[in-house]
mmCIF file of C-alpha atoms in Angstrom:
data_model
loop_
_atom_site.group_PDB
_atom_site.id
_atom_site.type_symbol
_atom_site.label_atom_id
_atom_site.label_comp_id
_atom_site.label_asym_id
_atom_site.label_seq_id
_atom_site.Cartn_x
_atom_site.Cartn_y
_atom_site.Cartn_z
ATOM 1 C CA UNK A 1112 79.608 -26.834 46.670
ATOM 2 C CA UNK A 1113 83.003 -26.249 48.136
ATOM 3 C CA UNK A 1114 85.844 -27.080 45.985
ATOM 4 C CA UNK A 1115 89.601 -26.707 45.343
ATOM 5 C CA UNK A 1116 90.898 -26.369 41.786
ATOM 6 C CA UNK A 1117 94.352 -27.055 40.329
ATOM 7 C CA UNK A 1118 93.759 -26.041 36.777
ATOM 8 C CA UNK A 1119 96.975 -27.694 35.354
ATOM 9 C CA UNK A 1120 97.392 -31.485 35.316
ATOM 10 C CA UNK A 1121 100.982 -31.122 34.576
ATOM 11 C CA UNK A 1122 103.580 -28.286 34.712
ATOM 12 C CA UNK A 1123 106.899 -28.626 32.883
ATOM 13 C CA UNK A 1124 109.841 -26.314 33.745
ATOM 14 C CA UNK A 1125 113.472 -26.357 33.028
ATOM 15 C CA UNK A 1126 115.922 -26.854 35.871
ATOM 16 C CA UNK A 1127 116.981 -23.480 37.268
ATOM 17 C CA UNK A 1128 113.827 -21.650 36.078
ATOM 18 C CA UNK A 1129 111.158 -20.384 38.379
ATOM 19 C CA UNK A 1130 108.128 -22.594 38.813
ATOM 20 C CA UNK A 1131 104.495 -21.873 39.727
ATOM 21 C CA UNK A 1132 101.830 -24.358 40.522
ATOM 22 C CA UNK A 1133 98.312 -22.900 40.688
ATOM 23 C CA UNK A 1134 95.448 -23.345 43.179
ATOM 24 C CA UNK A 1135 92.243 -21.686 43.576
ATOM 25 C CA UNK A 1136 89.417 -22.478 45.996
ATOM 26 C CA UNK A 1137 85.742 -21.840 46.576
ATOM 27 C CA UNK A 1138 85.119 -22.192 50.334
ATOM 28 C CA UNK A 1139 83.172 -20.007 52.585
ATOM 29 C CA UNK A 1140 84.708 -18.189 55.506
ATOM 30 C CA UNK A 1141 88.437 -17.997 56.036
ATOM 31 C CA UNK A 1142 89.820 -21.401 55.396
ATOM 32 C CA UNK A 1143 93.283 -22.693 56.315
ATOM 33 C CA UNK A 1144 95.411 -23.469 53.209
ATOM 34 C CA UNK A 1145 98.078 -26.080 52.723
ATOM 35 C CA UNK A 1146 100.403 -27.515 50.090
ATOM 36 C CA UNK A 1147 101.621 -31.089 50.047
ATOM 37 C CA UNK A 1148 103.990 -32.959 47.834
ATOM 38 C CA UNK A 1149 103.857 -36.678 46.991
ATOM 39 C CA UNK A 1150 106.792 -38.675 45.550
ATOM 40 C CA UNK A 1151 106.123 -42.035 43.912
ATOM 41 C CA UNK A 1152 105.220 -44.774 46.288
ATOM 42 C CA UNK A 1153 105.188 -42.368 49.319
ATOM 43 C CA UNK A 1154 102.677 -40.614 51.457
ATOM 44 C CA UNK A 1155 102.101 -36.813 51.206
ATOM 45 C CA UNK A 1156 104.635 -34.492 52.781
ATOM 46 C CA UNK A 1157 103.641 -31.144 54.109
ATOM 47 C CA UNK A 1158 105.344 -28.144 52.414
ATOM 48 C CA UNK A 1159 103.683 -25.046 53.898
ATOM 49 C CA UNK A 1160 100.476 -23.480 55.212
ATOM 50 C CA UNK A 1161 98.604 -20.209 55.348
ATOM 51 C CA UNK A 1162 96.543 -19.468 58.446
ATOM 52 C CA UNK A 1163 96.630 -15.696 58.777
ATOM 53 C CA UNK A 1164 98.962 -12.749 58.404
ATOM 54 C CA UNK A 1165 101.535 -12.170 55.712
ATOM 55 C CA UNK A 1166 100.293 -13.198 52.275
ATOM 56 C CA UNK A 1167 103.685 -14.677 51.325
ATOM 57 C CA UNK A 1168 104.474 -17.860 53.297
ATOM 58 C CA UNK A 1169 107.804 -19.710 53.148
ATOM 59 C CA UNK A 1170 107.957 -23.438 53.511
ATOM 60 C CA UNK A 1171 110.258 -26.481 53.182
ATOM 61 C CA UNK A 1172 112.811 -27.048 50.387
ATOM 62 C CA UNK A 1173 112.779 -23.420 49.168
ATOM 63 C CA UNK A 1174 109.115 -23.431 48.330
ATOM 64 C CA UNK A 1175 106.860 -20.459 49.031
ATOM 65 C CA UNK A 1176 103.244 -19.588 48.313
ATOM 66 C CA UNK A 1177 101.244 -16.468 47.725
ATOM 67 C CA UNK A 1178 97.786 -16.089 49.263
ATOM 68 C CA UNK A 1179 95.449 -13.743 47.409
ATOM 69 C CA UNK A 1180 92.098 -13.279 49.185
ATOM 70 C CA UNK A 1181 90.307 -11.364 46.491
ATOM 71 C CA UNK A 1182 91.246 -13.996 43.900
ATOM 72 C CA UNK A 1183 90.867 -16.855 46.426
ATOM 73 C CA UNK A 1184 94.138 -18.228 45.190
ATOM 74 C CA UNK A 1185 97.151 -19.893 46.912
ATOM 75 C CA UNK A 1186 99.730 -20.476 44.194
ATOM 76 C CA UNK A 1187 103.017 -22.401 45.028
ATOM 77 C CA UNK A 1188 106.212 -20.991 43.757
ATOM 78 C CA UNK A 1189 109.904 -21.658 43.831
ATOM 79 C CA UNK A 1190 112.558 -19.287 42.392
ATOM 80 C CA UNK A 1191 114.813 -22.015 40.929
ATOM 81 C CA UNK A 1192 113.539 -25.440 40.188
ATOM 82 C CA UNK A 1193 115.500 -28.641 40.748
ATOM 83 C CA UNK A 1194 115.098 -32.022 38.953
ATOM 84 C CA UNK A 1195 114.334 -33.542 42.424
ATOM 85 C CA UNK A 1196 111.303 -31.229 42.739
ATOM 86 C CA UNK A 1197 109.533 -33.482 40.127
ATOM 87 C CA UNK A 1198 106.608 -34.876 41.968
ATOM 88 C CA UNK A 1199 102.790 -34.627 42.450
ATOM 89 C CA UNK A 1200 101.672 -31.582 44.233
ATOM 90 C CA UNK A 1201 98.346 -31.092 46.100
ATOM 91 C CA UNK A 1202 96.755 -28.011 47.437
ATOM 92 C CA UNK A 1203 94.354 -28.573 50.353
ATOM 93 C CA UNK A 1204 91.866 -26.358 52.170
ATOM 94 C CA UNK A 1205 90.561 -26.962 55.647
ATOM 95 C CA UNK A 1206 87.209 -25.214 56.280
ATOM 96 C CA UNK A 1207 86.849 -23.128 59.477
ATOM 97 C CA UNK A 1208 83.105 -22.567 59.417
ATOM 98 C CA UNK A 1209 80.326 -25.181 59.398
ATOM 99 C CA UNK A 1210 81.158 -28.834 59.430
ATOM 100 C CA UNK A 1211 84.805 -29.945 59.143
ATOM 101 C CA UNK A 1212 86.032 -30.437 55.659
ATOM 102 C CA UNK A 1213 89.541 -31.122 54.470
ATOM 103 C CA UNK A 1214 89.459 -30.723 50.645
ATOM 104 C CA UNK A 1215 92.224 -31.676 48.358
ATOM 105 C CA UNK A 1216 92.740 -30.276 44.845
ATOM 106 C CA UNK A 1217 93.097 -32.751 41.967
ATOM 107 C CA UNK A 1218 96.855 -32.566 41.942
ATOM 108 C CA UNK A 1219 99.454 -31.176 39.560
ATOM 109 C CA UNK A 1220 102.290 -33.267 38.318
ATOM 110 C CA UNK A 1221 105.483 -31.005 38.236
ATOM 111 C CA UNK A 1222 108.210 -32.208 35.875
ATOM 112 C CA UNK A 1223 111.527 -30.448 36.015
ATOM 113 C CA UNK A 1224 113.668 -30.977 32.943
ATOM 114 C CA UNK A 1225 117.452 -31.193 33.221
ATOM 115 C CA UNK B 859 111.871 -40.444 57.597
ATOM 116 C CA UNK B 860 108.167 -40.941 58.003
ATOM 117 C CA UNK B 861 106.908 -40.492 61.519
ATOM 118 C CA UNK B 862 103.644 -42.223 60.833
ATOM 119 C CA UNK B 863 104.224 -45.948 60.282
ATOM 120 C CA UNK B 864 101.907 -48.121 58.338
ATOM 121 C CA UNK B 865 101.921 -51.918 58.053
ATOM 122 C CA UNK B 866 101.847 -53.845 55.887
ATOM 123 C CA UNK B 867 103.298 -51.933 52.873
ATOM 124 C CA UNK B 868 101.625 -54.251 50.483
ATOM 125 C CA UNK B 869 98.547 -56.446 50.911
ATOM 126 C CA UNK B 870 96.827 -58.842 48.455
ATOM 127 C CA UNK B 871 93.611 -60.349 49.529
ATOM 128 C CA UNK B 872 90.660 -62.245 48.184
ATOM 129 C CA UNK B 873 87.170 -60.900 48.442
ATOM 130 C CA UNK B 874 86.222 -63.244 51.244
ATOM 131 C CA UNK B 875 89.278 -62.609 53.371
ATOM 132 C CA UNK B 876 89.476 -60.590 56.507
ATOM 133 C CA UNK B 877 92.599 -58.427 57.052
ATOM 134 C CA UNK B 878 93.649 -55.372 59.102
ATOM 135 C CA UNK B 879 95.736 -52.315 58.228
ATOM 136 C CA UNK B 880 97.695 -50.770 61.034
ATOM 137 C CA UNK B 881 98.984 -47.258 61.663
ATOM 138 C CA UNK B 882 101.144 -45.970 64.530
ATOM 139 C CA UNK B 883 102.397 -42.484 65.431
ATOM 140 C CA UNK B 884 104.373 -41.508 68.564
ATOM 141 C CA UNK B 885 104.254 -37.759 68.106
ATOM 142 C CA UNK B 886 101.405 -37.227 70.660
ATOM 143 C CA UNK B 887 99.079 -36.273 67.873
ATOM 144 C CA UNK B 888 95.345 -36.252 68.912
ATOM 145 C CA UNK B 889 93.705 -36.636 65.538
ATOM 146 C CA UNK B 890 94.217 -39.647 63.122
ATOM 147 C CA UNK B 891 92.814 -40.038 59.661
ATOM 148 C CA UNK B 892 92.253 -42.786 57.058
ATOM 149 C CA UNK B 893 92.301 -41.949 53.391
ATOM 150 C CA UNK B 894 91.906 -43.981 50.245
ATOM 151 C CA UNK B 895 93.908 -42.862 47.203
ATOM 152 C CA UNK B 896 93.556 -44.088 43.632
ATOM 153 C CA UNK B 897 96.449 -43.716 41.221
ATOM 154 C CA UNK B 898 97.220 -40.042 40.286
ATOM 155 C CA UNK B 899 94.163 -38.920 42.221
ATOM 156 C CA UNK B 900 93.873 -36.897 45.426
ATOM 157 C CA UNK B 901 93.298 -38.671 48.765
ATOM 158 C CA UNK B 902 89.684 -39.279 49.716
ATOM 159 C CA UNK B 903 88.965 -38.878 53.360
ATOM 160 C CA UNK B 904 87.286 -41.958 54.903
ATOM 161 C CA UNK B 905 87.445 -41.651 58.673
ATOM 162 C CA UNK B 906 88.689 -39.264 61.346
ATOM 163 C CA UNK B 907 89.379 -40.020 65.027
ATOM 164 C CA UNK B 908 89.684 -36.898 67.296
ATOM 165 C CA UNK B 909 90.832 -37.666 70.881
ATOM 166 C CA UNK B 910 90.336 -41.458 70.220
ATOM 167 C CA UNK B 911 86.666 -41.018 69.353
ATOM 168 C CA UNK B 912 85.370 -41.452 65.768
ATOM 169 C CA UNK B 913 84.310 -37.933 64.733
ATOM 170 C CA UNK B 914 83.948 -38.282 61.029
ATOM 171 C CA UNK B 915 82.726 -41.162 58.766
ATOM 172 C CA UNK B 916 82.474 -40.069 55.168
ATOM 173 C CA UNK B 917 79.668 -42.559 54.413
ATOM 174 C CA UNK B 918 82.276 -45.379 53.982
ATOM 175 C CA UNK B 919 80.828 -48.879 53.308
ATOM 176 C CA UNK B 920 80.609 -51.196 56.368
ATOM 177 C CA UNK B 921 83.124 -53.558 54.851
ATOM 178 C CA UNK B 922 85.674 -51.032 56.122
ATOM 179 C CA UNK B 923 85.713 -50.834 59.997
ATOM 180 C CA UNK B 924 88.033 -48.418 61.794
ATOM 181 C CA UNK B 925 89.267 -48.870 65.335
ATOM 182 C CA UNK B 926 91.451 -46.611 67.586
ATOM 183 C CA UNK B 927 92.718 -48.713 70.521
ATOM 184 C CA UNK B 928 94.742 -45.846 72.024
ATOM 185 C CA UNK B 929 96.042 -42.452 71.031
ATOM 186 C CA UNK B 930 98.940 -43.869 69.096
ATOM 187 C CA UNK B 931 97.267 -46.685 67.122
ATOM 188 C CA UNK B 932 94.739 -46.694 64.389
ATOM 189 C CA UNK B 933 93.505 -49.838 62.605
ATOM 190 C CA UNK B 934 91.381 -50.394 59.550
ATOM 191 C CA UNK B 935 89.580 -53.782 59.477
ATOM 192 C CA UNK B 936 88.699 -55.096 56.065
ATOM 193 C CA UNK B 937 86.137 -57.731 55.298
ATOM 194 C CA UNK B 938 84.467 -58.769 52.014
ATOM 195 C CA UNK B 939 86.218 -56.099 49.915
ATOM 196 C CA UNK B 940 85.425 -55.511 46.245
ATOM 197 C CA UNK B 941 87.937 -55.180 43.310
ATOM 198 C CA UNK B 942 87.288 -51.429 43.243
ATOM 199 C CA UNK B 943 88.558 -51.161 46.824
ATOM 200 C CA UNK B 944 92.104 -51.671 45.419
ATOM 201 C CA UNK B 945 93.972 -48.570 46.216
ATOM 202 C CA UNK B 946 96.686 -46.968 48.358
ATOM 203 C CA UNK B 947 95.344 -46.520 51.894
ATOM 204 C CA UNK B 948 96.957 -43.676 53.753
ATOM 205 C CA UNK B 949 96.960 -42.877 57.443
ATOM 206 C CA UNK B 950 97.710 -39.359 58.723
ATOM 207 C CA UNK B 951 97.825 -37.660 62.083
ATOM 208 C CA UNK B 952 97.651 -34.090 63.209
ATOM 209 C CA UNK B 953 98.684 -32.455 66.491
ATOM 210 C CA UNK B 954 95.475 -31.094 67.700
ATOM 211 C CA UNK B 955 91.990 -32.496 67.347
ATOM 212 C CA UNK B 956 90.163 -32.099 64.145
ATOM 213 C CA UNK B 957 89.475 -28.345 64.701
ATOM 214 C CA UNK B 958 93.231 -27.413 64.782
ATOM 215 C CA UNK B 959 95.192 -25.669 62.095
ATOM 216 C CA UNK B 960 98.205 -28.001 62.124
ATOM 217 C CA UNK B 961 99.162 -29.891 58.983
ATOM 218 C CA UNK B 962 98.690 -33.578 58.667
ATOM 219 C CA UNK B 963 101.607 -36.004 58.756
ATOM 220 C CA UNK B 964 101.155 -39.011 56.388
ATOM 221 C CA UNK B 965 102.467 -42.470 56.376
ATOM 222 C CA UNK B 966 103.659 -44.049 53.153
ATOM 223 C CA UNK B 967 100.498 -46.086 52.913
ATOM 224 C CA UNK B 968 99.470 -49.623 52.350
ATOM 225 C CA UNK B 969 98.962 -50.660 48.665
ATOM 226 C CA UNK B 970 95.981 -52.994 48.756
ATOM 227 C CA UNK B 971 95.032 -55.250 45.883
ATOM 228 C CA UNK B 972 91.789 -57.234 45.870
ATOM 229 C CA UNK B 973 91.722 -60.268 43.731
#
């Protein structure tokens, strides 16, 4: 079965430190990869995507993500975390072969400590 | 600011009521989606409209009935819901049809409570 894994339910990081939120996927073909963020009582906001090309993609609010095809991973990173980055982060995968599927990971709660 | 507008923001209804959720976008997007999200869980896809035609129904119970009157509007009609249907209902849109590679734009959702 096709799936997206976010192995950490919660990540804690001190303000100013680098952060990483992990995502791995098990999907056939060459899927499109996305990261979204959700603040309390809000919908999801798009951060960045990988379609093809350079393995390091840059997105909104200083976030970037590194695509690794051999490890089927797409980890979200930021060099210096802000308290305002505290939120729920979802990795998502859109299949490109077979029937359409848009699969979300289980989510990782990021807590940035002042 | 959210470019996908959902109304109402909150809805409380009894199990015998009929109500509708509304979603509107004016970005010219050609795909629109309904999701159900339980607390601290990922969104679960319910329906997808692509170019105003229902293209995906993820085996959703018939007490949920989607409607796409035009390219900017998406409704979700509710009837005889169960307490387990209480959740945040999110609408989203994307630029191309369902086969495109553009991200989805989400509304802030309708928080639905079934008594």
